[in-house]
PDB file of C-alpha atoms in Angstrom:
ATOM      1  CA  MET A 574     -41.681 -20.180 -39.075  1.00 37.00           C
ATOM      2  CA  ARG A 575     -40.917 -23.847 -38.583  1.00 42.00           C
ATOM      3  CA  ASP A 576     -43.386 -26.403 -37.295  1.00 45.00           C
ATOM      4  CA  PRO A 577     -42.930 -28.025 -33.907  1.00 44.00           C
ATOM      5  CA  PRO A 578     -41.325 -31.470 -34.134  1.00 47.00           C
ATOM      6  CA  SER A 579     -43.692 -34.157 -35.326  1.00 45.00           C
ATOM      7  CA  THR A 580     -43.228 -36.302 -32.209  1.00 51.00           C
ATOM      8  CA  ALA A 581     -45.591 -34.043 -30.227  1.00 55.00           C
ATOM      9  CA  VAL A 582     -49.105 -35.474 -30.099  1.00 52.00           C
ATOM     10  CA  TYR A 583     -51.869 -32.890 -30.447  1.00 50.00           C
ATOM     11  CA  ALA A 584     -55.502 -33.084 -31.363  1.00 52.00           C
ATOM     12  CA  PRO A 585     -55.808 -31.617 -34.881  1.00 47.00           C
ATOM     13  CA  HIS A 586     -57.739 -28.566 -33.668  1.00 49.00           C
ATOM     14  CA  ILE A 587     -55.015 -27.480 -31.220  1.00 62.00           C
ATOM     15  CA  HIS A 588     -51.782 -28.176 -33.075  1.00 68.00           C
ATOM     16  CA  PRO A 589     -49.884 -24.873 -32.703  1.00 71.00           C
ATOM     17  CA  ALA A 590     -48.526 -24.961 -36.255  1.00 72.00           C
ATOM     18  CA  THR A 591     -52.079 -24.997 -37.653  1.00 75.00           C
ATOM     19  CA  LEU A 592     -53.129 -21.852 -35.797  1.00 77.00           C
ATOM     20  CA  PRO A 593     -53.136 -18.399 -37.402  1.00 74.00           C
ATOM     21  CA  ASN A 594     -50.530 -15.828 -36.383  1.00 77.00           C
ATOM     22  CA  ASP A 595     -51.738 -13.246 -33.901  1.00 77.00           C
ATOM     23  CA  PRO A 596     -51.364  -9.980 -35.862  1.00 78.00           C
ATOM     24  CA  GLU A 597     -51.373  -7.849 -32.705  1.00 80.00           C
ATOM     25  CA  VAL A 598     -48.270  -9.460 -31.173  1.00 83.00           C
ATOM     26  CA  ASP A 599     -44.792  -8.262 -32.082  1.00 88.00           C
ATOM     27  CA  ILE A 600     -42.584 -11.225 -31.164  1.00 90.00           C
ATOM     28  CA  THR A 601     -39.455  -9.038 -31.325  1.00 91.00           C
ATOM     29  CA  CYS A 602     -40.710  -7.270 -28.171  1.00 93.00           C
ATOM     30  CA  ILE A 603     -40.606 -10.523 -26.180  1.00 95.00           C
ATOM     31  CA  ALA A 604     -37.230 -10.959 -24.463  1.00 96.00           C
ATOM     32  CA  GLY A 605     -35.821 -14.273 -23.248  1.00 96.00           C
ATOM     33  CA  ASN A 606     -33.930 -17.161 -24.774  1.00 96.00           C
ATOM     34  CA  ALA A 607     -36.902 -19.185 -26.037  1.00 95.00           C
ATOM     35  CA  PRO A 608     -36.581 -19.629 -29.812  1.00 94.00           C
ATOM     36  CA  THR A 609     -38.554 -17.110 -31.866  1.00 93.00           C
ATOM     37  CA  HIS A 610     -40.808 -19.760 -33.405  1.00 91.00           C
ATOM     38  CA  ILE A 611     -41.752 -21.016 -29.920  1.00 92.00           C
ATOM     39  CA  LYS A 612     -42.656 -17.478 -28.822  1.00 94.00           C
ATOM     40  CA  ARG A 613     -44.814 -17.133 -31.954  1.00 91.00           C
ATOM     41  CA  LEU A 614     -46.526 -20.522 -31.544  1.00 90.00           C
ATOM     42  CA  THR A 615     -47.201 -19.817 -27.844  1.00 91.00           C
ATOM     43  CA  CYS A 616     -48.871 -16.496 -28.685  1.00 89.00           C
ATOM     44  CA  ASN A 617     -50.875 -18.159 -31.471  1.00 88.00           C
ATOM     45  CA  THR A 618     -52.058 -20.812 -29.000  1.00 86.00           C
ATOM     46  CA  LEU A 619     -53.213 -18.144 -26.546  1.00 84.00           C
ATOM     47  CA  LEU A 620     -55.110 -16.327 -29.273  1.00 82.00           C
ATOM     48  CA  ALA A 621     -56.880 -19.477 -30.429  1.00 79.00           C
ATOM     49  CA  HIS A 622     -57.561 -21.141 -27.085  1.00 76.00           C
ATOM     50  CA  GLY A 623     -56.985 -18.588 -24.340  1.00 78.00           C
ATOM     51  CA  PHE A 624     -59.168 -15.650 -25.331  1.00 79.00           C
ATOM     52  CA  GLY A 625     -60.096 -16.191 -28.964  1.00 76.00           C
ATOM     53  CA  THR A 626     -60.868 -13.751 -31.731  1.00 78.00           C
ATOM     54  CA  ASP A 627     -64.487 -12.909 -30.886  1.00 83.00           C
ATOM     55  CA  PRO A 628     -64.712  -9.587 -28.987  1.00 82.00           C
ATOM     56  CA  THR A 629     -68.000 -10.734 -27.395  1.00 86.00           C
ATOM     57  CA  ALA A 630     -66.424 -13.879 -25.895  1.00 84.00           C
ATOM     58  CA  PHE A 631     -65.715 -14.137 -22.181  1.00 86.00           C
ATOM     59  CA  GLY A 632     -62.379 -12.625 -21.205  1.00 86.00           C
ATOM     60  CA  TYR A 633     -61.506 -11.389 -24.695  1.00 86.00           C
ATOM     61  CA  HIS A 634     -60.685  -7.821 -23.651  1.00 90.00           C
ATOM     62  CA  VAL A 635     -58.766  -8.934 -20.567  1.00 92.00           C
ATOM     63  CA  GLY A 636     -56.808 -11.481 -22.600  1.00 89.00           C
ATOM     64  CA  ARG A 637     -56.031  -8.874 -25.243  1.00 88.00           C
ATOM     65  CA  ALA A 638     -54.646  -6.551 -22.553  1.00 92.00           C
ATOM     66  CA  ILE A 639     -51.958  -9.081 -21.539  1.00 94.00           C
ATOM     67  CA  ARG A 640     -48.504  -8.411 -23.024  1.00 94.00           C
ATOM     68  CA  PHE A 641     -45.770 -11.014 -22.738  1.00 95.00           C
ATOM     69  CA  VAL A 642     -42.362  -9.445 -22.189  1.00 97.00           C
ATOM     70  CA  GLU A 643     -40.236 -12.562 -21.665  1.00 97.00           C
ATOM     71  CA  MET A 644     -40.199 -16.304 -22.472  1.00 96.00           C
ATOM     72  CA  SER A 645     -37.175 -18.311 -21.346  1.00 97.00           C
ATOM     73  CA  ILE A 646     -36.046 -21.915 -20.942  1.00 95.00           C
ATOM     74  CA  GLU A 647     -33.370 -22.786 -18.361  1.00 92.00           C
ATOM     75  CA  ARG A 648     -31.942 -25.764 -16.516  1.00 86.00           C
ATOM     76  CA  ASN A 649     -33.568 -26.305 -13.143  1.00 78.00           C
ATOM     77  CA  ILE A 650     -31.307 -24.983 -10.359  1.00 76.00           C
ATOM     78  CA  ASP A 651     -31.815 -28.048  -8.158  1.00 75.00           C
ATOM     79  CA  ARG A 652     -31.980 -30.684 -10.896  1.00 75.00           C
ATOM     80  CA  ALA A 653     -29.690 -30.058 -13.853  1.00 70.00           C
ATOM     81  CA  ASP A 654     -31.340 -32.895 -15.800  1.00 77.00           C
ATOM     82  CA  ARG A 655     -34.622 -30.962 -15.904  1.00 86.00           C
ATOM     83  CA  LEU A 656     -35.584 -27.892 -17.901  1.00 92.00           C
ATOM     84  CA  GLU A 657     -38.067 -25.289 -16.798  1.00 94.00           C
ATOM     85  CA  ALA A 658     -39.732 -22.498 -18.708  1.00 96.00           C
ATOM     86  CA  THR A 659     -40.515 -19.042 -17.362  1.00 97.00           C
ATOM     87  CA  THR A 660     -42.791 -16.447 -18.867  1.00 97.00           C
ATOM     88  CA  ILE A 661     -43.355 -12.876 -17.748  1.00 98.00           C
ATOM     89  CA  ALA A 662     -46.448 -10.940 -18.727  1.00 97.00           C
ATOM     90  CA  GLU A 663     -47.648  -7.449 -17.922  1.00 98.00           C
ATOM     91  CA  VAL A 664     -51.143  -6.009 -17.782  1.00 97.00           C
ATOM     92  CA  THR A 665     -52.716  -2.727 -16.685  1.00 98.00           C
ATOM     93  CA  VAL A 666     -55.870  -2.919 -14.556  1.00 97.00           C
ATOM     94  CA  THR A 667     -58.705  -1.341 -16.531  1.00 96.00           C
ATOM     95  CA  LYS A 668     -62.267  -0.449 -15.622  1.00 94.00           C
ATOM     96  CA  HIS A 669     -63.795  -3.654 -17.012  1.00 91.00           C
ATOM     97  CA  MET A 670     -61.529  -5.716 -14.697  1.00 95.00           C
ATOM     98  CA  LEU A 671     -62.885  -4.155 -11.482  1.00 95.00           C
ATOM     99  CA  ASN A 672     -65.361  -5.405  -8.909  1.00 94.00           C
ATOM    100  CA  GLY A 673     -68.048  -3.225  -7.271  1.00 93.00           C
ATOM    101  CA  ALA A 674     -65.515  -1.872  -4.776  1.00 94.00           C
ATOM    102  CA  GLY A 675     -63.294  -0.540  -7.564  1.00 94.00           C
ATOM    103  CA  MET A 676     -60.568  -3.177  -7.158  1.00 96.00           C
ATOM    104  CA  LEU A 677     -59.337  -5.930  -9.489  1.00 96.00           C
ATOM    105  CA  HIS A 678     -62.010  -8.648  -9.364  1.00 96.00           C
ATOM    106  CA  GLY A 679     -60.946 -11.998  -7.908  1.00 95.00           C
ATOM    107  CA  GLY A 680     -62.475 -13.765 -10.907  1.00 95.00           C
ATOM    108  CA  CYS A 681     -60.359 -11.609 -13.207  1.00 95.00           C
ATOM    109  CA  VAL A 682     -57.241 -12.464 -11.189  1.00 97.00           C
ATOM    110  CA  THR A 683     -58.069 -16.148 -11.603  1.00 96.00           C
ATOM    111  CA  TYR A 684     -58.562 -15.689 -15.347  1.00 95.00           C
ATOM    112  CA  LEU A 685     -55.195 -13.915 -15.650  1.00 96.00           C
ATOM    113  CA  ILE A 686     -53.564 -16.786 -13.751  1.00 97.00           C
ATOM    114  CA  ASP A 687     -55.232 -19.424 -15.927  1.00 95.00           C
ATOM    115  CA  ILE A 688     -53.943 -17.740 -19.099  1.00 94.00           C
ATOM    116  CA  CYS A 689     -50.481 -16.679 -17.939  1.00 96.00           C
ATOM    117  CA  CYS A 690     -49.617 -19.704 -15.805  1.00 95.00           C
ATOM    118  CA  SER A 691     -50.401 -21.986 -18.773  1.00 94.00           C
ATOM    119  CA  THR A 692     -47.775 -20.370 -20.991  1.00 94.00           C
ATOM    120  CA  PRO A 693     -44.596 -21.868 -19.490  1.00 96.00           C
ATOM    121  CA  LEU A 694     -46.125 -25.319 -20.041  1.00 94.00           C
ATOM    122  CA  ILE A 695     -46.828 -24.460 -23.682  1.00 93.00           C
ATOM    123  CA  VAL A 696     -43.296 -23.065 -24.149  1.00 94.00           C
ATOM    124  CA  LEU A 697     -41.622 -26.073 -22.528  1.00 94.00           C
ATOM    125  CA  GLY A 698     -43.866 -28.527 -24.365  1.00 91.00           C
ATOM    126  CA  LEU A 699     -42.965 -26.990 -27.722  1.00 90.00           C
ATOM    127  CA  PHE A 700     -39.283 -27.026 -26.820  1.00 92.00           C
ATOM    128  CA  LEU A 701     -39.347 -30.674 -25.681  1.00 90.00           C
ATOM    129  CA  SER A 702     -41.571 -31.870 -28.539  1.00 85.00           C
ATOM    130  CA  THR A 703     -44.425 -32.822 -26.269  1.00 84.00           C
ATOM    131  CA  ASN A 704     -47.929 -31.467 -25.801  1.00 82.00           C
ATOM    132  CA  GLY A 705     -47.895 -28.701 -23.188  1.00 85.00           C
ATOM    133  CA  ILE A 706     -51.443 -27.650 -24.011  1.00 84.00           C
ATOM    134  CA  GLY A 707     -54.141 -29.067 -21.807  1.00 83.00           C
ATOM    135  CA  VAL A 708     -57.225 -28.139 -19.860  1.00 86.00           C
ATOM    136  CA  THR A 709     -57.187 -26.718 -16.355  1.00 90.00           C
ATOM    137  CA  GLN A 710     -57.703 -29.417 -13.766  1.00 91.00           C
ATOM    138  CA  ALA A 711     -57.177 -27.443 -10.545  1.00 94.00           C
ATOM    139  CA  MET A 712     -55.960 -24.087  -9.356  1.00 95.00           C
ATOM    140  CA  ASN A 713     -54.886 -22.970  -5.893  1.00 96.00           C
ATOM    141  CA  VAL A 714     -54.952 -19.168  -5.652  1.00 97.00           C
ATOM    142  CA  LEU A 715     -53.858 -17.018  -2.729  1.00 97.00           C
ATOM    143  CA  PHE A 716     -54.992 -13.394  -2.798  1.00 97.00           C
ATOM    144  CA  HIS A 717     -52.529 -11.084  -1.049  1.00 97.00           C
ATOM    145  CA  ALA A 718     -53.560  -7.480  -1.786  1.00 96.00           C
ATOM    146  CA  PRO A 719     -56.098  -5.520  -3.836  1.00 95.00           C
ATOM    147  CA  SER A 720     -55.218  -3.748  -7.088  1.00 96.00           C
ATOM    148  CA  PRO A 721     -56.968  -0.490  -7.985  1.00 96.00           C
ATOM    149  CA  LEU A 722     -57.634   0.950 -11.418  1.00 96.00           C
ATOM    150  CA  ASP A 723     -54.506   1.672 -13.511  1.00 97.00           C
ATOM    151  CA  SER A 724     -52.253  -0.640 -11.453  1.00 97.00           C
ATOM    152  CA  GLN A 725     -49.420  -2.082 -13.544  1.00 98.00           C
ATOM    153  CA  LEU A 726     -49.148  -5.809 -12.858  1.00 98.00           C
ATOM    154  CA  ARG A 727     -46.286  -8.199 -13.577  1.00 98.00           C
ATOM    155  CA  ILE A 728     -47.184 -11.898 -13.841  1.00 98.00           C
ATOM    156  CA  ALA A 729     -44.205 -14.261 -13.575  1.00 98.00           C
ATOM    157  CA  SER A 730     -44.984 -17.933 -14.267  1.00 97.00           C
ATOM    158  CA  THR A 731     -42.713 -20.991 -14.114  1.00 96.00           C
ATOM    159  CA  SER A 732     -43.234 -24.610 -15.084  1.00 95.00           C
ATOM    160  CA  ILE A 733     -42.894 -27.193 -12.317  1.00 93.00           C
ATOM    161  CA  SER A 734     -43.616 -30.484 -14.070  1.00 91.00           C
ATOM    162  CA  LEU A 735     -44.608 -31.552 -17.546  1.00 89.00           C
ATOM    163  CA  GLY A 736     -45.854 -35.110 -17.459  1.00 81.00           C
ATOM    164  CA  GLY A 737     -47.599 -37.070 -20.165  1.00 77.00           C
ATOM    165  CA  ARG A 738     -51.011 -36.471 -18.613  1.00 83.00           C
ATOM    166  CA  VAL A 739     -50.658 -33.895 -15.791  1.00 90.00           C
ATOM    167  CA  MET A 740     -48.693 -30.641 -15.845  1.00 92.00           C
ATOM    168  CA  THR A 741     -48.066 -28.094 -13.087  1.00 95.00           C
ATOM    169  CA  SER A 742     -46.886 -24.500 -12.993  1.00 96.00           C
ATOM    170  CA  ARG A 743     -46.828 -21.627 -10.514  1.00 97.00           C
ATOM    171  CA  CYS A 744     -47.095 -17.870 -10.766  1.00 97.00           C
ATOM    172  CA  GLU A 745     -46.900 -14.633  -8.833  1.00 98.00           C
ATOM    173  CA  ILE A 746     -48.682 -11.415  -9.640  1.00 98.00           C
ATOM    174  CA  ILE A 747     -46.815  -8.336  -8.418  1.00 98.00           C
ATOM    175  CA  ASP A 748     -47.850  -4.682  -8.513  1.00 97.00           C
ATOM    176  CA  LYS A 749     -44.975  -3.130 -10.473  1.00 96.00           C
ATOM    177  CA  GLY A 750     -45.451   0.278  -8.874  1.00 94.00           C
ATOM    178  CA  THR A 751     -45.356  -0.833  -5.236  1.00 95.00           C
ATOM    179  CA  GLY A 752     -43.617  -4.221  -5.447  1.00 96.00           C
ATOM    180  CA  ARG A 753     -46.484  -5.633  -3.388  1.00 97.00           C
ATOM    181  CA  PRO A 754     -47.659  -9.210  -4.122  1.00 97.00           C
ATOM    182  CA  VAL A 755     -51.228  -9.253  -5.422  1.00 97.00           C
ATOM    183  CA  ALA A 756     -51.746 -13.011  -5.803  1.00 98.00           C
ATOM    184  CA  SER A 757     -49.862 -16.284  -6.142  1.00 98.00           C
ATOM    185  CA  ALA A 758     -51.021 -19.608  -7.487  1.00 97.00           C
ATOM    186  CA  PHE A 759     -50.335 -23.188  -8.491  1.00 97.00           C
ATOM    187  CA  LEU A 760     -52.037 -24.445 -11.642  1.00 95.00           C
ATOM    188  CA  ASN A 761     -52.563 -28.082 -12.652  1.00 94.00           C
ATOM    189  CA  LYS A 762     -53.460 -28.906 -16.230  1.00 92.00           C
ATOM    190  CA  MET A 763     -54.237 -32.265 -17.763  1.00 90.00           C
ATOM    191  CA  GLN A 764     -54.423 -33.859 -21.182  1.00 82.00           C
ATOM    192  CA  PRO A 765     -57.992 -34.954 -21.766  1.00 76.00           C
ATOM    193  CA  ARG A 766     -58.280 -38.496 -23.032  1.00 70.00           C
ATOM    194  CA  GLN A 767     -59.784 -38.998 -26.472  1.00 62.00           C
ATOM    195  CA  ALA A 768     -63.081 -40.880 -26.353  1.00 53.00           C
ATOM    196  CA  LYS A 769     -62.860 -44.382 -27.800  1.00 59.00           C
ATOM    197  CA  LEU A 770     -65.655 -45.304 -30.186  1.00 58.00           C
TER     198      LEU A 770
END
């Protein structure tokens, strides 16, 4: 695996090349034209900062249930001078994701969006030698339909902008069995400023 270009500025604790490989992810199962090392570094970043390695941590089991099936980088259709990254993830709704009514909990939907909608920014940042990792600043979520136990969900996320301080992406969650939209969202992330001493 090769390191991301040295021009990217990361805090030492989040540099993707310093993170351990996620042993549960088989990169060869992820389609798309993103380079293999970028797929690997993106998955490593999610393991370290998205859901972690502690099974008692918040969201660990939900995060571990997510499987990325595609990571791609393409020219923007409307602006050929811009690149955009797309990631597609899949997850099955399990019992620990449900609310009291037996449907996918809105908080769990938001967590899935926060994880999955961050990935095209990470992919594009690695590809462009810039930091695509940040902290969530804002999220606008629209809930369209409930998802019962055992629903197969497809989460398609696309980068919109990757600025030096603020980044934006969007995603749609679709029920694979019915084709029905479950939720859609816009996610803003930001690079926190280092405190000056």
